[in-house]
């Protein structure tokens, strides 16, 4: 398995205060494409972001924050992976802990969503992570293993690109990022769990997420098993998101 660096912004149900045009101009103006940048706006803005990503300057990838496990039908409020791919987005965040805890998404459902995303040609940014309770009980790795195995075996697809985001629930939006040995241990274990579930020729990125900011990014990015980040709060201002990108290039 080849590994690739990537940095993704998750705007959640927010828009940058500086405005989409100014934010995207900053993304395009960064001067280099490596590591790849991906921005995930709320669904109604995917189209606008795809158009902005193609303007003059260095492009960036666009992701949806969720896609349906269904292609079409009587599913009010849903958006399909094909619709998102049809807009020109390349990625879809799937299984974010907020989707799991607030909207009842199970590992099986996330597996079905992964399957639809792969079928539509999208690259999933597949999120996993444990609660504080699970960590305190010493069951983190078993929890992550179950999340990975159930979703990937439900998806049962062949693919050439996968992004996994390890996001401990207790670190999301709390200002408490995981400690370096905890991150390194989880990432190493996740890479092992994926062996046999991911095609040998697949390009993989394992991102860390949870209170990543410009001032802790360089240290976490230096861990050998960390390929990048999925960033929430600190991705809402282009300057702070781009300083994380800068920290990854050091
Ligand atoms: P945070 O969110 O960076 O605000 O902790 C990360 C995420 O939920 O993806």
CSV table of C-alpha atoms and ligand atoms in Angstrom, one decimal:
chain,number,residue,atom,x,y,z
A,1,UNK,CA,0.0,0.0,0.0
A,2,UNK,CA,1.3,3.4,-1.0
A,3,UNK,CA,0.7,6.3,1.5
A,4,UNK,CA,-0.1,9.9,0.4
A,5,UNK,CA,-0.3,13.1,2.4
A,6,UNK,CA,-3.5,15.1,2.4
A,7,UNK,CA,-5.1,17.9,4.4
A,8,UNK,CA,-8.9,18.2,4.6
A,9,UNK,CA,-11.1,21.0,6.0
A,10,UNK,CA,-14.5,20.1,7.5
A,11,UNK,CA,-16.6,23.2,7.6
A,12,UNK,CA,-19.5,21.2,9.2
A,13,UNK,CA,-22.7,23.4,9.3
A,14,UNK,CA,-20.6,26.6,9.0
A,15,UNK,CA,-19.3,29.0,6.3
A,16,UNK,CA,-16.1,30.9,6.6
A,17,UNK,CA,-16.7,34.5,7.8
A,18,UNK,CA,-14.3,35.9,5.2
A,19,UNK,CA,-16.7,34.5,2.5
A,20,UNK,CA,-16.3,31.6,0.1
A,21,UNK,CA,-14.6,33.6,-2.7
A,22,UNK,CA,-11.9,35.0,-0.5
A,23,UNK,CA,-11.3,31.6,1.3
A,24,UNK,CA,-11.0,29.8,-2.1
A,25,UNK,CA,-8.7,32.5,-3.5
A,26,UNK,CA,-6.4,31.9,-0.5
A,27,UNK,CA,-6.5,28.1,-1.2
A,28,UNK,CA,-5.6,28.6,-4.8
A,29,UNK,CA,-2.9,31.2,-4.0
A,30,UNK,CA,-0.8,28.8,-1.9
A,31,UNK,CA,1.7,28.1,-4.8
A,32,UNK,CA,2.2,24.4,-4.5
A,33,UNK,CA,-0.1,21.4,-4.7
A,34,UNK,CA,1.6,19.1,-2.3
A,35,UNK,CA,0.1,18.0,0.1
A,36,UNK,CA,-3.3,18.0,-1.6
A,37,UNK,CA,-5.9,20.2,0.1
A,38,UNK,CA,-9.5,19.2,0.3
A,39,UNK,CA,-12.4,21.4,1.4
A,40,UNK,CA,-15.8,20.1,2.6
A,41,UNK,CA,-18.5,22.7,2.6
A,42,UNK,CA,-22.2,22.1,3.4
A,43,UNK,CA,-23.9,20.3,0.5
A,44,UNK,CA,-25.5,23.3,-1.2
A,45,UNK,CA,-22.0,24.8,-1.6
A,46,UNK,CA,-20.3,21.8,-3.2
A,47,UNK,CA,-21.0,23.1,-6.7
A,48,UNK,CA,-19.6,26.6,-5.9
A,49,UNK,CA,-16.5,25.1,-4.3
A,50,UNK,CA,-15.9,22.9,-7.3
A,51,UNK,CA,-16.0,25.9,-9.6
A,52,UNK,CA,-13.8,27.9,-7.3
A,53,UNK,CA,-11.3,25.0,-7.1
A,54,UNK,CA,-10.7,25.2,-10.9
A,55,UNK,CA,-9.9,29.0,-11.1
A,56,UNK,CA,-6.4,30.3,-11.7
A,57,UNK,CA,-3.8,29.1,-9.2
A,58,UNK,CA,-3.3,25.8,-7.4
A,59,UNK,CA,-6.4,23.8,-7.4
A,60,UNK,CA,-7.8,21.9,-4.4
A,61,UNK,CA,-10.2,18.9,-3.9
A,62,UNK,CA,-13.8,19.2,-2.8
A,63,UNK,CA,-15.6,16.8,-0.5
A,64,UNK,CA,-19.2,16.4,0.6
A,65,UNK,CA,-19.7,15.9,4.4
A,66,UNK,CA,-22.0,12.9,3.9
A,67,UNK,CA,-23.7,10.9,1.1
A,68,UNK,CA,-26.6,8.5,1.2
A,69,UNK,CA,-26.5,4.7,1.3
A,70,UNK,CA,-29.2,4.9,-1.4
A,71,UNK,CA,-29.0,5.9,-5.1
A,72,UNK,CA,-32.5,7.3,-5.4
A,73,UNK,CA,-36.1,6.9,-4.1
A,74,UNK,CA,-38.3,8.1,-1.3
A,75,UNK,CA,-35.5,9.3,1.0
A,76,UNK,CA,-36.4,12.9,1.8
A,77,UNK,CA,-33.5,15.1,2.6
A,78,UNK,CA,-30.8,12.7,1.3
A,79,UNK,CA,-28.1,13.4,-1.3
A,80,UNK,CA,-26.6,10.6,-3.3
A,81,UNK,CA,-23.0,9.9,-4.0
A,82,UNK,CA,-23.7,10.0,-7.7
A,83,UNK,CA,-25.1,13.5,-7.4
A,84,UNK,CA,-22.0,14.7,-5.5
A,85,UNK,CA,-19.7,13.1,-8.0
A,86,UNK,CA,-21.8,14.6,-10.8
A,87,UNK,CA,-21.0,18.1,-9.5
A,88,UNK,CA,-17.3,17.3,-9.8
A,89,UNK,CA,-16.4,16.7,-6.2
A,90,UNK,CA,-13.8,13.9,-5.7
A,91,UNK,CA,-14.2,13.1,-2.0
A,92,UNK,CA,-17.0,12.3,0.6
A,93,UNK,CA,-16.5,12.4,4.3
A,94,UNK,CA,-18.4,9.3,5.6
A,95,UNK,CA,-19.0,8.1,9.1
A,96,UNK,CA,-18.0,11.3,10.9
A,97,UNK,CA,-18.7,10.8,14.7
A,98,UNK,CA,-21.3,13.6,14.6
A,99,UNK,CA,-23.2,11.5,11.9
A,100,UNK,CA,-22.8,8.4,14.1
A,101,UNK,CA,-23.9,9.9,17.4
A,102,UNK,CA,-26.4,12.6,16.3
A,103,UNK,CA,-27.9,10.9,13.3
A,104,UNK,CA,-27.7,7.3,14.3
A,105,UNK,CA,-25.4,6.0,11.6
A,106,UNK,CA,-24.2,2.4,12.3
A,107,UNK,CA,-21.1,0.7,11.0
A,108,UNK,CA,-23.3,-1.3,8.5
A,109,UNK,CA,-24.9,1.9,7.2
A,110,UNK,CA,-21.5,3.5,6.8
A,111,UNK,CA,-20.4,0.4,4.9
A,112,UNK,CA,-23.3,0.8,2.5
A,113,UNK,CA,-22.4,4.5,2.1
A,114,UNK,CA,-18.8,3.5,1.3
A,115,UNK,CA,-20.1,1.1,-1.3
A,116,UNK,CA,-22.2,3.8,-3.0
A,117,UNK,CA,-19.3,6.3,-2.8
A,118,UNK,CA,-16.9,3.8,-4.5
A,119,UNK,CA,-19.5,3.0,-7.2
A,120,UNK,CA,-19.8,6.7,-7.9
A,121,UNK,CA,-16.1,7.1,-8.2
A,122,UNK,CA,-15.7,9.2,-5.0
A,123,UNK,CA,-12.9,8.7,-2.6
A,124,UNK,CA,-14.2,8.2,0.9
A,125,UNK,CA,-12.7,10.0,3.9
A,126,UNK,CA,-13.8,7.3,6.2
A,127,UNK,CA,-14.0,8.4,9.8
A,128,UNK,CA,-13.5,6.2,12.9
A,129,UNK,CA,-12.8,7.0,16.5
A,130,UNK,CA,-13.5,6.0,20.1
A,131,UNK,CA,-15.3,7.7,22.9
A,132,UNK,CA,-13.6,8.7,26.2
A,133,UNK,CA,-15.4,5.8,27.9
A,134,UNK,CA,-14.0,3.3,25.4
A,135,UNK,CA,-10.5,4.7,25.8
A,136,UNK,CA,-10.7,4.7,29.6
A,137,UNK,CA,-11.8,1.0,29.4
A,138,UNK,CA,-8.7,0.2,27.4
A,139,UNK,CA,-10.8,-0.9,24.4
A,140,UNK,CA,-9.7,1.7,21.8
A,141,UNK,CA,-8.0,-0.7,19.3
A,142,UNK,CA,-10.7,-3.3,19.5
A,143,UNK,CA,-13.3,-0.6,18.9
A,144,UNK,CA,-11.5,0.8,15.9
A,145,UNK,CA,-11.0,-2.7,14.5
A,146,UNK,CA,-14.7,-3.4,14.7
A,147,UNK,CA,-15.5,-0.1,13.0
A,148,UNK,CA,-13.0,-0.7,10.2
A,149,UNK,CA,-13.9,-4.4,9.6
A,150,UNK,CA,-17.7,-4.0,9.7
A,151,UNK,CA,-17.8,-1.0,7.4
A,152,UNK,CA,-15.2,-2.4,4.9
A,153,UNK,CA,-16.7,-5.9,4.7
A,154,UNK,CA,-20.2,-4.4,4.3
A,155,UNK,CA,-18.8,-2.2,1.4
A,156,UNK,CA,-17.1,-5.2,-0.2
A,157,UNK,CA,-15.7,-3.2,-3.1
A,158,UNK,CA,-12.4,-2.9,-4.9
A,159,UNK,CA,-10.9,0.5,-5.1
A,160,UNK,CA,-7.6,2.3,-5.6
A,161,UNK,CA,-7.8,5.2,-3.2
A,162,UNK,CA,-8.9,5.5,0.4
A,163,UNK,CA,-8.6,8.1,3.1
A,164,UNK,CA,-9.2,7.1,6.7
A,165,UNK,CA,-9.6,9.7,9.4
A,166,UNK,CA,-8.8,8.7,13.0
A,167,UNK,CA,-10.8,11.1,15.2
A,168,UNK,CA,-11.1,10.3,18.9
A,169,UNK,CA,-14.6,11.7,19.8
A,170,UNK,CA,-13.2,13.2,23.0
A,171,UNK,CA,-10.7,15.3,21.0
A,172,UNK,CA,-13.2,16.8,18.5
A,173,UNK,CA,-13.9,20.5,19.1
A,174,UNK,CA,-12.7,20.2,22.7
A,175,UNK,CA,-9.2,21.7,22.4
A,176,UNK,CA,-7.8,18.4,23.8
A,177,UNK,CA,-5.9,16.7,21.1
A,178,UNK,CA,-4.7,13.1,21.6
A,179,UNK,CA,-1.1,12.6,22.8
A,180,UNK,CA,1.5,11.7,20.2
A,181,UNK,CA,2.0,8.1,21.4
A,182,UNK,CA,-1.8,7.6,21.4
A,183,UNK,CA,-2.0,8.9,17.8
A,184,UNK,CA,1.0,6.9,16.6
A,185,UNK,CA,-0.4,3.7,18.2
A,186,UNK,CA,-3.8,4.1,16.7
A,187,UNK,CA,-2.6,4.9,13.2
A,188,UNK,CA,-0.2,2.0,13.2
A,189,UNK,CA,-2.9,-0.3,14.3
A,190,UNK,CA,-5.3,1.1,11.7
A,191,UNK,CA,-2.8,0.5,8.9
A,192,UNK,CA,-2.6,-3.2,10.1
A,193,UNK,CA,-6.3,-3.6,10.3
A,194,UNK,CA,-6.6,-2.4,6.7
A,195,UNK,CA,-4.3,-5.1,5.4
A,196,UNK,CA,-6.3,-7.7,3.6
A,197,UNK,CA,-9.3,-5.3,3.4
A,198,UNK,CA,-7.7,-2.8,1.1
A,199,UNK,CA,-6.3,-3.8,-2.4
A,200,UNK,CA,-2.5,-4.0,-2.4
A,201,UNK,CA,-2.2,-1.4,-5.1
A,202,UNK,CA,-4.4,1.1,-3.2
A,203,UNK,CA,-3.1,4.5,-2.2
A,204,UNK,CA,-4.0,5.2,1.4
A,205,UNK,CA,-3.9,8.2,3.7
A,206,UNK,CA,-4.5,8.0,7.4
A,207,UNK,CA,-5.4,11.4,8.8
A,208,UNK,CA,-5.7,12.5,12.4
A,209,UNK,CA,-8.6,14.7,13.5
A,210,UNK,CA,-9.5,16.4,16.8
A,211,UNK,CA,-8.5,19.9,17.8
A,212,UNK,CA,-5.8,20.2,15.3
A,213,UNK,CA,-4.5,23.8,15.0
A,214,UNK,CA,-1.5,25.7,13.6
A,215,UNK,CA,0.4,25.4,16.9
A,216,UNK,CA,0.1,21.6,17.3
A,217,UNK,CA,0.1,20.5,13.7
A,218,UNK,CA,3.8,20.4,13.0
A,219,UNK,CA,4.5,18.1,16.0
A,220,UNK,CA,1.7,15.7,15.1
A,221,UNK,CA,2.6,15.8,11.4
A,222,UNK,CA,6.1,14.6,12.2
A,223,UNK,CA,4.7,11.3,13.4
A,224,UNK,CA,5.7,8.6,10.9
A,225,UNK,CA,2.2,7.1,10.7
A,226,UNK,CA,0.3,10.4,10.3
A,227,UNK,CA,-0.4,11.3,6.6
A,228,UNK,CA,-2.3,14.5,7.4
A,229,UNK,CA,-5.3,16.0,9.2
A,230,UNK,CA,-9.1,16.4,9.1
A,231,UNK,CA,-9.7,19.8,10.6
A,232,UNK,CA,-12.9,21.3,11.9
A,233,UNK,CA,-12.8,24.6,13.8
A,234,UNK,CA,-9.4,25.7,12.6
A,235,UNK,CA,-10.4,25.2,9.0
A,236,UNK,CA,-13.0,28.0,9.0
A,237,UNK,CA,-10.4,30.7,8.5
A,238,UNK,CA,-8.2,30.3,5.4
A,239,UNK,CA,-5.1,31.7,7.1
A,240,UNK,CA,-5.2,29.2,10.0
A,241,UNK,CA,-6.0,26.3,7.7
A,242,UNK,CA,-3.1,27.2,5.5
A,243,UNK,CA,-0.7,27.4,8.4
A,244,UNK,CA,-1.6,23.8,9.2
A,245,UNK,CA,-0.8,23.0,5.5
A,246,UNK,CA,2.5,24.9,6.0
A,247,UNK,CA,3.3,22.9,9.1
A,248,UNK,CA,2.8,19.7,7.1
A,249,UNK,CA,5.4,20.9,4.5
A,250,UNK,CA,8.2,21.5,7.0
B,1,LIG,P1,-12.1,19.9,15.3
B,1,LIG,O1,-13.1,18.9,14.4
B,1,LIG,O2,-10.9,20.2,14.5
B,1,LIG,O3,-13.0,21.2,15.4
B,1,LIG,O4,-11.8,19.3,16.6
B,1,LIG,C1,-12.5,17.9,13.7
B,1,LIG,C2,-13.6,17.1,13.0
B,1,LIG,O5,-14.7,17.0,13.6
B,1,LIG,O6,-13.5,16.6,11.9
